[in-house]
Coordinates of C-alpha atoms in Angstrom, one line a residue:
M18 CA -4.6 39.3 -4.0
K19 CA -4.2 37.4 -7.4
E20 CA -6.8 37.7 -10.3
N21 CA -9.3 34.9 -10.4
L22 CA -8.0 33.6 -13.6
I23 CA -4.6 33.1 -12.2
Y24 CA -6.2 30.9 -9.5
R25 CA -7.9 28.8 -11.9
T26 CA -4.4 27.6 -13.3
F27 CA -3.2 26.5 -10.0
D28 CA -2.3 23.0 -9.0
V29 CA -2.7 21.6 -5.3
E30 CA 0.9 22.5 -4.4
Q31 CA 0.3 26.1 -5.7
W32 CA -2.8 26.3 -3.5
L33 CA -0.8 25.1 -0.4
D34 CA 1.7 27.8 -1.2
D35 CA -0.6 30.7 -1.5
A36 CA -0.6 33.0 1.6
D37 CA -4.2 34.3 0.9
F38 CA -5.7 30.9 0.5
L39 CA -3.8 29.5 3.7
Q40 CA -5.2 32.7 5.5
W41 CA -8.8 32.0 4.3
V42 CA -8.6 28.3 5.3
K43 CA -7.4 29.1 8.9
H44 CA -9.4 32.3 9.3
P45 CA -12.3 32.8 6.9
G46 CA -13.5 36.3 6.3
Q47 CA -15.9 38.1 4.1
E48 CA -13.3 39.5 1.7
L49 CA -11.6 36.2 1.1
D50 CA -14.9 34.3 1.0
A51 CA -16.0 36.3 -1.9
V52 CA -13.0 35.1 -3.8
F53 CA -12.7 31.6 -2.9
I54 CA -16.2 30.3 -2.1
P55 CA -17.6 30.7 -5.5
M56 CA -14.6 28.5 -7.0
L57 CA -15.0 26.0 -4.3
N58 CA -18.7 25.5 -5.1
E59 CA -18.2 24.8 -8.7
R60 CA -18.2 21.3 -10.3
S61 CA -14.9 21.8 -11.7
E62 CA -11.2 20.6 -11.6
V63 CA -10.6 24.0 -9.8
S64 CA -12.9 23.0 -6.9
I65 CA -11.4 19.5 -6.6
K66 CA -7.8 20.8 -6.2
M67 CA -9.1 23.4 -3.8
R68 CA -10.8 20.7 -1.7
T69 CA -7.8 18.3 -1.6
A70 CA -5.6 21.3 -0.3
I71 CA -8.2 22.2 2.3
D72 CA -8.2 18.4 3.4
L73 CA -4.3 18.2 3.6
L74 CA -4.1 21.4 5.6
R75 CA -6.7 20.3 8.1
N76 CA -5.0 17.1 8.4
M77 CA -2.0 18.6 9.4
D78 CA -3.7 20.9 11.9
Q79 CA -4.9 17.7 13.6
T80 CA -1.5 16.6 14.5
D81 CA 0.0 17.2 17.9
H82 CA 3.3 18.7 16.5
Q83 CA 3.1 22.0 14.7
L84 CA 5.6 22.1 12.0
S85 CA 8.2 25.0 12.2
D86 CA 8.9 27.2 9.1
K87 CA 12.4 25.6 9.2
E88 CA 10.8 22.1 8.9
V89 CA 8.5 23.1 6.2
A90 CA 11.4 24.6 4.4
E91 CA 13.5 21.6 4.6
M92 CA 10.7 19.4 3.4
W93 CA 10.5 21.7 0.4
E94 CA 14.2 21.5 -0.1
N95 CA 14.0 17.8 0.0
V96 CA 11.4 17.8 -2.8
S97 CA 13.5 19.9 -4.9
N98 CA 16.8 18.0 -4.3
R99 CA 14.9 14.8 -4.9
T100 CA 13.4 15.8 -8.2
L101 CA 16.9 17.0 -9.2
N102 CA 18.5 13.6 -8.3
S103 CA 16.0 11.6 -10.0
K104 CA 16.7 13.5 -13.4
K105 CA 20.4 12.7 -12.9
L106 CA 19.5 9.1 -12.2
L107 CA 17.2 8.9 -15.3
N108 CA 19.7 10.4 -17.7
H109 CA 22.4 7.9 -16.5
Y110 CA 20.2 4.7 -16.1
S111 CA 17.8 4.3 -19.2
V112 CA 16.1 1.2 -17.6
W113 CA 14.8 3.7 -14.9
K114 CA 12.6 5.5 -17.2
K115 CA 9.6 4.4 -15.3
V116 CA 11.1 5.3 -12.0
F117 CA 10.9 9.1 -11.0
L118 CA 10.9 10.8 -7.7
S119 CA 7.8 12.9 -7.2
G120 CA 8.1 16.6 -6.6
A121 CA 4.7 16.8 -4.9
A122 CA 4.9 18.9 -1.9
V123 CA 1.5 17.8 -1.0
L124 CA 2.8 14.1 -0.6
L125 CA 5.5 15.3 1.6
L126 CA 3.5 17.6 3.6
A127 CA 0.6 15.2 4.1
I128 CA 2.5 11.9 4.1
V129 CA 6.3 12.4 5.0
G130 CA 5.3 14.9 7.7
T131 CA 2.9 12.6 9.2
L132 CA 5.2 9.7 9.3
F133 CA 8.0 11.9 10.8
I134 CA 5.5 13.2 13.3
V135 CA 4.2 9.8 14.6
W136 CA 7.7 8.2 14.8
K137 CA 9.1 11.2 16.6
N138 CA 6.3 11.6 19.2
S139 CA 5.7 8.1 20.2
Q140 CA 7.5 4.6 20.5
Q141 CA 4.3 3.1 19.6
V142 CA 3.7 3.6 15.9
D143 CA 0.2 4.4 15.0
Y144 CA 0.0 2.3 11.9
F145 CA -3.6 2.7 11.2
T146 CA -3.2 6.4 10.8
L147 CA -0.3 6.1 8.5
A148 CA -2.2 3.7 6.4
K149 CA -4.9 5.8 5.6
Q150 CA -2.8 8.5 4.2
M151 CA -2.2 6.7 0.9
M152 CA -4.5 3.7 0.1
P153 CA -3.8 1.5 -2.8
N154 CA -7.0 2.2 -4.6
T155 CA -6.0 5.9 -4.8
I156 CA -3.0 5.3 -7.1
K157 CA -2.1 3.7 -10.5
D158 CA 1.5 2.7 -9.7
A159 CA 3.3 1.3 -6.8
R160 CA 4.8 4.2 -4.5
L161 CA 7.7 4.0 -2.2
I162 CA 7.5 6.8 0.6
I163 CA 10.6 7.5 2.8
P164 CA 10.3 10.5 5.1
G165 CA 12.8 13.3 4.4
K166 CA 13.9 11.4 1.3
G167 CA 10.9 11.8 -0.9
S168 CA 8.3 9.9 -2.9
M169 CA 9.1 7.4 -5.7
T170 CA 6.8 6.0 -8.0
L171 CA 8.0 2.3 -9.0
S172 CA 7.8 0.5 -12.2
N173 CA 5.9 -2.9 -12.0
R174 CA 7.6 -5.7 -10.0
M175 CA 10.4 -3.6 -8.7
E176 CA 12.3 -4.5 -5.6
V177 CA 13.1 -2.0 -2.9
V178 CA 16.4 -3.1 -1.3
L179 CA 17.3 -1.5 2.1
G180 CA 21.0 -1.8 3.2
R181 CA 22.3 -2.2 6.7
D182 CA 24.0 1.1 6.4
G183 CA 20.6 2.7 5.7
K184 CA 21.1 3.2 2.0
I185 CA 18.2 2.6 -0.2
S186 CA 18.5 0.9 -3.8
L187 CA 16.1 -0.1 -6.5
R188 CA 16.3 -3.4 -8.5
S189 CA 14.3 -3.6 -11.7
A190 CA 12.5 -6.8 -12.9
Q191 CA 15.2 -7.2 -15.4
G192 CA 17.9 -7.4 -12.3
E193 CA 19.6 -3.9 -12.8
M194 CA 20.2 -1.9 -9.8
V195 CA 20.8 1.5 -8.8
S196 CA 21.2 3.2 -5.4
L197 CA 19.2 6.4 -4.6
E198 CA 21.3 9.4 -4.0
N199 CA 21.2 11.0 -0.4
S200 CA 19.2 8.1 0.8
V201 CA 21.1 7.2 4.0
S202 CA 18.8 6.9 6.9
S203 CA 19.2 8.0 10.4
G204 CA 17.5 4.8 11.3
K205 CA 14.2 6.3 12.9
E206 CA 12.1 6.7 9.8
M207 CA 9.2 4.6 8.9
G208 CA 8.8 3.9 5.2
M209 CA 5.6 2.8 3.3
L210 CA 5.3 0.8 0.0
V211 CA 1.9 1.1 -1.6
V212 CA 1.0 -1.3 -4.2
P213 CA -2.3 -0.7 -6.4
A214 CA -4.4 -3.2 -8.2
G215 CA -2.7 -4.9 -11.3
K216 CA 0.9 -4.2 -10.0
R217 CA 3.6 -6.0 -8.0
A218 CA 6.5 -5.0 -5.8
S219 CA 8.8 -6.5 -3.1
L220 CA 11.0 -5.5 -0.4
L221 CA 14.4 -6.9 0.7
L222 CA 14.9 -5.7 4.1
A223 CA 18.4 -5.0 5.8
D224 CA 18.3 -8.4 7.8
G225 CA 17.7 -10.4 4.7
T226 CA 14.0 -10.7 5.0
K227 CA 12.1 -10.9 1.6
I228 CA 8.6 -9.7 1.3
E229 CA 6.4 -10.1 -1.9
V230 CA 3.6 -7.7 -1.8
R231 CA 0.4 -8.4 -3.7
P232 CA -1.7 -6.0 -5.5
S233 CA -4.1 -3.8 -3.5
S234 CA -1.8 -3.9 -0.3
Q235 CA 0.6 -1.7 1.5
V236 CA 3.5 -2.3 4.0
I237 CA 4.7 0.2 6.6
F238 CA 8.1 -0.5 7.7
P239 CA 11.1 1.0 9.7
V240 CA 14.1 1.7 7.4
K241 CA 16.2 0.3 10.2
F242 CA 14.8 -2.2 12.7
G243 CA 15.1 -1.7 16.5
E244 CA 17.2 -3.6 18.7
K245 CA 14.6 -5.6 20.5
K246 CA 12.4 -6.7 17.7
R247 CA 11.7 -6.3 14.0
E248 CA 8.2 -5.1 13.5
L249 CA 6.2 -4.0 10.5
F250 CA 2.6 -3.5 9.4
I251 CA 0.6 -4.8 6.5
Q252 CA -2.8 -4.2 5.0
G253 CA -3.7 -6.6 2.1
E254 CA -1.7 -9.5 1.3
A255 CA 2.1 -10.5 1.3
F256 CA 4.4 -13.5 1.4
F257 CA 7.3 -13.3 3.9
E258 CA 10.6 -15.1 4.1
V259 CA 11.9 -14.2 7.3
S260 CA 15.8 -14.1 8.0
K261 CA 16.3 -16.4 11.1
N262 CA 17.3 -14.8 14.3
K263 CA 16.2 -16.5 17.5
H264 CA 17.3 -13.4 19.5
W265 CA 15.5 -10.8 17.2
P266 CA 11.8 -11.8 16.9
F267 CA 10.1 -10.6 13.6
V268 CA 6.6 -9.3 14.2
V269 CA 3.8 -8.8 11.5
K270 CA 0.9 -6.5 12.6
T271 CA -2.4 -6.0 11.0
D272 CA -5.5 -4.2 12.1
R273 CA -6.5 -7.4 13.9
I274 CA -3.8 -9.9 14.3
N275 CA -0.1 -10.1 15.2
V276 CA 2.2 -12.7 13.8
E277 CA 5.4 -13.6 15.8
V278 CA 8.2 -15.5 14.1
L279 CA 11.9 -16.3 14.5
G280 CA 12.7 -17.3 10.9
T281 CA 10.1 -18.9 8.4
S282 CA 8.0 -18.4 5.3
F283 CA 4.4 -17.6 5.5
N284 CA 1.7 -15.6 3.8
V285 CA -0.6 -13.1 5.4
E286 CA -3.9 -12.0 4.1
A287 CA -5.6 -9.0 5.8
Y288 CA -7.5 -6.9 3.2
S289 CA -9.3 -3.8 4.4
G290 CA -13.1 -4.8 4.8
N291 CA -12.6 -8.3 4.4
K292 CA -14.5 -10.5 7.2
E293 CA -11.6 -13.0 7.5
Q294 CA -7.8 -12.4 8.1
S295 CA -5.5 -15.4 7.6
V296 CA -1.8 -16.7 8.1
V297 CA -0.7 -19.8 6.1
L298 CA 2.6 -21.2 7.2
V299 CA 5.0 -22.8 4.8
N300 CA 7.8 -23.7 7.0
G301 CA 9.1 -22.9 10.6
S302 CA 6.7 -22.0 13.4
V303 CA 4.7 -18.9 14.0
K304 CA 2.6 -17.6 17.1
V305 CA -0.6 -15.6 16.0
N306 CA -2.2 -13.3 18.6
T307 CA -5.8 -11.7 17.8
D308 CA -7.2 -8.8 19.7
G309 CA -5.5 -9.8 23.0
R310 CA -6.4 -13.5 23.0
N311 CA -4.1 -16.2 23.8
A312 CA -1.5 -16.8 21.3
I313 CA -2.0 -19.8 18.9
R314 CA 1.1 -21.6 17.4
I315 CA 0.6 -23.1 14.0
H316 CA 2.9 -25.5 12.1
P317 CA 3.8 -25.9 8.4
N318 CA 1.0 -26.5 6.0
Q319 CA -1.5 -25.2 8.4
K320 CA -3.7 -22.2 8.0
Y321 CA -4.8 -19.8 10.9
A322 CA -8.0 -17.7 10.2
F323 CA -10.0 -15.3 12.3
N324 CA -13.4 -14.4 11.3
E325 CA -14.6 -10.8 12.6
D326 CA -18.3 -11.5 12.2
H327 CA -18.4 -14.4 14.3
Q328 CA -15.1 -13.7 16.4
I329 CA -14.0 -17.2 15.8
E330 CA -10.4 -18.5 15.3
T331 CA -9.7 -21.8 13.4
V332 CA -6.6 -23.7 12.5
E333 CA -6.7 -26.3 9.7
D334 CA -4.4 -28.3 7.4
V335 CA -4.1 -26.9 3.8
D336 CA -2.2 -27.2 0.7
V337 CA -0.1 -24.0 0.9
N338 CA 0.4 -23.8 -2.8
L339 CA -3.3 -22.7 -3.0
Y340 CA -2.4 -19.6 -0.9
T341 CA 1.2 -18.7 -2.2
S342 CA 1.1 -19.3 -5.9
W343 CA 0.2 -15.8 -6.5
K344 CA 3.8 -14.7 -6.0
E345 CA 4.7 -17.1 -8.8
G346 CA 2.5 -15.3 -11.3
Y347 CA -0.7 -17.5 -11.1
F348 CA -3.8 -18.4 -9.0
L349 CA -4.1 -22.1 -8.2
F350 CA -7.6 -23.4 -7.4
N351 CA -9.0 -26.9 -6.2
S352 CA -12.7 -27.1 -6.4
E353 CA -12.9 -23.5 -5.1
K354 CA -16.2 -21.7 -4.9
L355 CA -16.6 -19.2 -7.7
N356 CA -17.4 -16.3 -5.6
V357 CA -14.1 -16.8 -3.7
V358 CA -12.4 -16.9 -7.2
L359 CA -14.1 -13.7 -8.2
E360 CA -12.9 -12.0 -4.9
K361 CA -9.3 -12.7 -5.5
L362 CA -9.5 -11.4 -9.1
S363 CA -11.2 -8.4 -7.7
S364 CA -8.3 -7.6 -5.3
Y365 CA -5.7 -8.4 -7.8
Y366 CA -7.2 -6.5 -10.7
G367 CA -8.9 -3.7 -8.9
I368 CA -12.3 -4.3 -10.2
Q369 CA -15.7 -5.0 -8.6
F370 CA -17.9 -7.8 -9.5
H371 CA -21.8 -7.7 -9.5
Y372 CA -23.6 -11.1 -9.2
Q373 CA -26.2 -13.0 -7.2
E374 CA -24.3 -14.8 -4.5
A375 CA -27.1 -17.6 -4.1
S376 CA -26.5 -18.6 -7.9
M377 CA -22.8 -19.2 -7.4
D378 CA -23.0 -21.7 -4.5
N379 CA -22.7 -24.8 -6.5
I380 CA -20.1 -23.6 -9.1
R381 CA -16.6 -24.8 -8.3
L382 CA -13.3 -24.1 -10.3
S383 CA -10.2 -26.0 -10.3
G384 CA -6.8 -25.3 -12.2
K385 CA -4.3 -22.6 -12.7
L386 CA -5.0 -19.1 -13.9
D387 CA -2.3 -17.0 -15.3
L388 CA -2.0 -13.5 -13.7
N389 CA 0.2 -12.1 -16.4
N390 CA -2.8 -12.0 -18.7
S391 CA -5.3 -9.2 -18.6
L392 CA -8.7 -9.5 -16.5
E393 CA -10.7 -10.1 -19.7
V394 CA -8.5 -13.1 -20.8
A395 CA -9.0 -14.4 -17.2
L396 CA -12.7 -14.0 -17.5
K397 CA -12.9 -15.8 -20.9
V398 CA -10.9 -18.7 -19.3
I399 CA -13.5 -18.9 -16.4
S400 CA -16.3 -18.7 -18.8
T401 CA -15.2 -21.7 -20.9
T402 CA -15.0 -23.9 -17.9
T403 CA -18.0 -22.8 -15.8
P404 CA -21.6 -22.0 -16.8
I405 CA -21.3 -18.3 -16.4
E406 CA -21.3 -15.3 -18.8
Y407 CA -19.7 -11.9 -18.0
Q408 CA -20.4 -8.3 -19.2
L409 CA -17.7 -5.5 -18.8
E410 CA -19.2 -2.3 -17.6
K411 CA -17.4 1.0 -17.3
S412 CA -16.6 0.6 -13.5
Y413 CA -17.5 -3.2 -12.8
V414 CA -18.1 -6.5 -14.1
K415 CA -21.5 -8.1 -14.3
I416 CA -21.5 -11.9 -13.8
N417 CA -24.5 -14.2 -14.8
V418 CA -25.0 -17.8 -14.5
R419 CA -26.1 -19.5 -17.8
H420 CA -29.2 -21.8 -17.4

């Protein structure tokens, strides 16, 4: 048994590797209770790390596949190898100073292990369980997770490139590219790209499909597509330019809708907690199916929307630029309600707005808002063109209407 002072220096990974702690979590007893419960009940960083480790261990216990000692050892080895490989890459390519491969065993055990388990045990991927493993609002930089390969923290606007041979490469915003060592995939892994507020990232899939991922969004995808269809999952918002292949359908799934295409460009918006999910078609043709209803086909310059509260589907003609301009680095508005504008800023910058909704009903905004600027600059622009004033608080922004 280690001294109490030693335990207080532990990070999450060390808690997960401590035999006494593991024994206590699985089989609590009076002797171990006396050691761990006082620390767990503290309001301290030690308690937070302990609780994180406990949650991860219990999450692992709930899976229907028990990891063997060999599998755990292999995961740890992958972590070590990945960390060493990243150091070699960073030393050789200075442009990748902001790209590093995480040595967090917690991440691999909780996320990579879960991804591996779900894909191995079922042909039907449980996207919803996977998405909960790492949410955009829990991280500060974009993350790429590939089972058995490691976790990578990406610099802003980085593109992940998946090769036909299963090799994974990264392309910086400046266009420089490097292949990750030992990244050849067996073809059955499910990867996840998670993009937090204020960040951007993109995916270039092996079939040539390009996906621009908006802030506060995540995409779960197979490193190699199956033979019958190309399927992935999104939560948040992304713009798709799908490589055409009439014999190989491309399916985008959310928690509510399925979008099936053969080759086209479209935007999908499906943020967790939003009442409405939508698909805006730029070119081509898509079929949208929601909760087992009859599929609806939409055409270029049309928007399909599903309102969860009223269980209503609608299709309308729209200016697609109003829904896709974000990928060019700006929001475009045409007499848009101010509360809708604030919702878009909230998801992009990751900040909550507090205001009286009724007071916003008659305030409209038109024009272009540059997303390369900070939130405060955006608010200053809005406050000069509309009768509002804002106050930046610690965790939210308060909006008042000037009278």
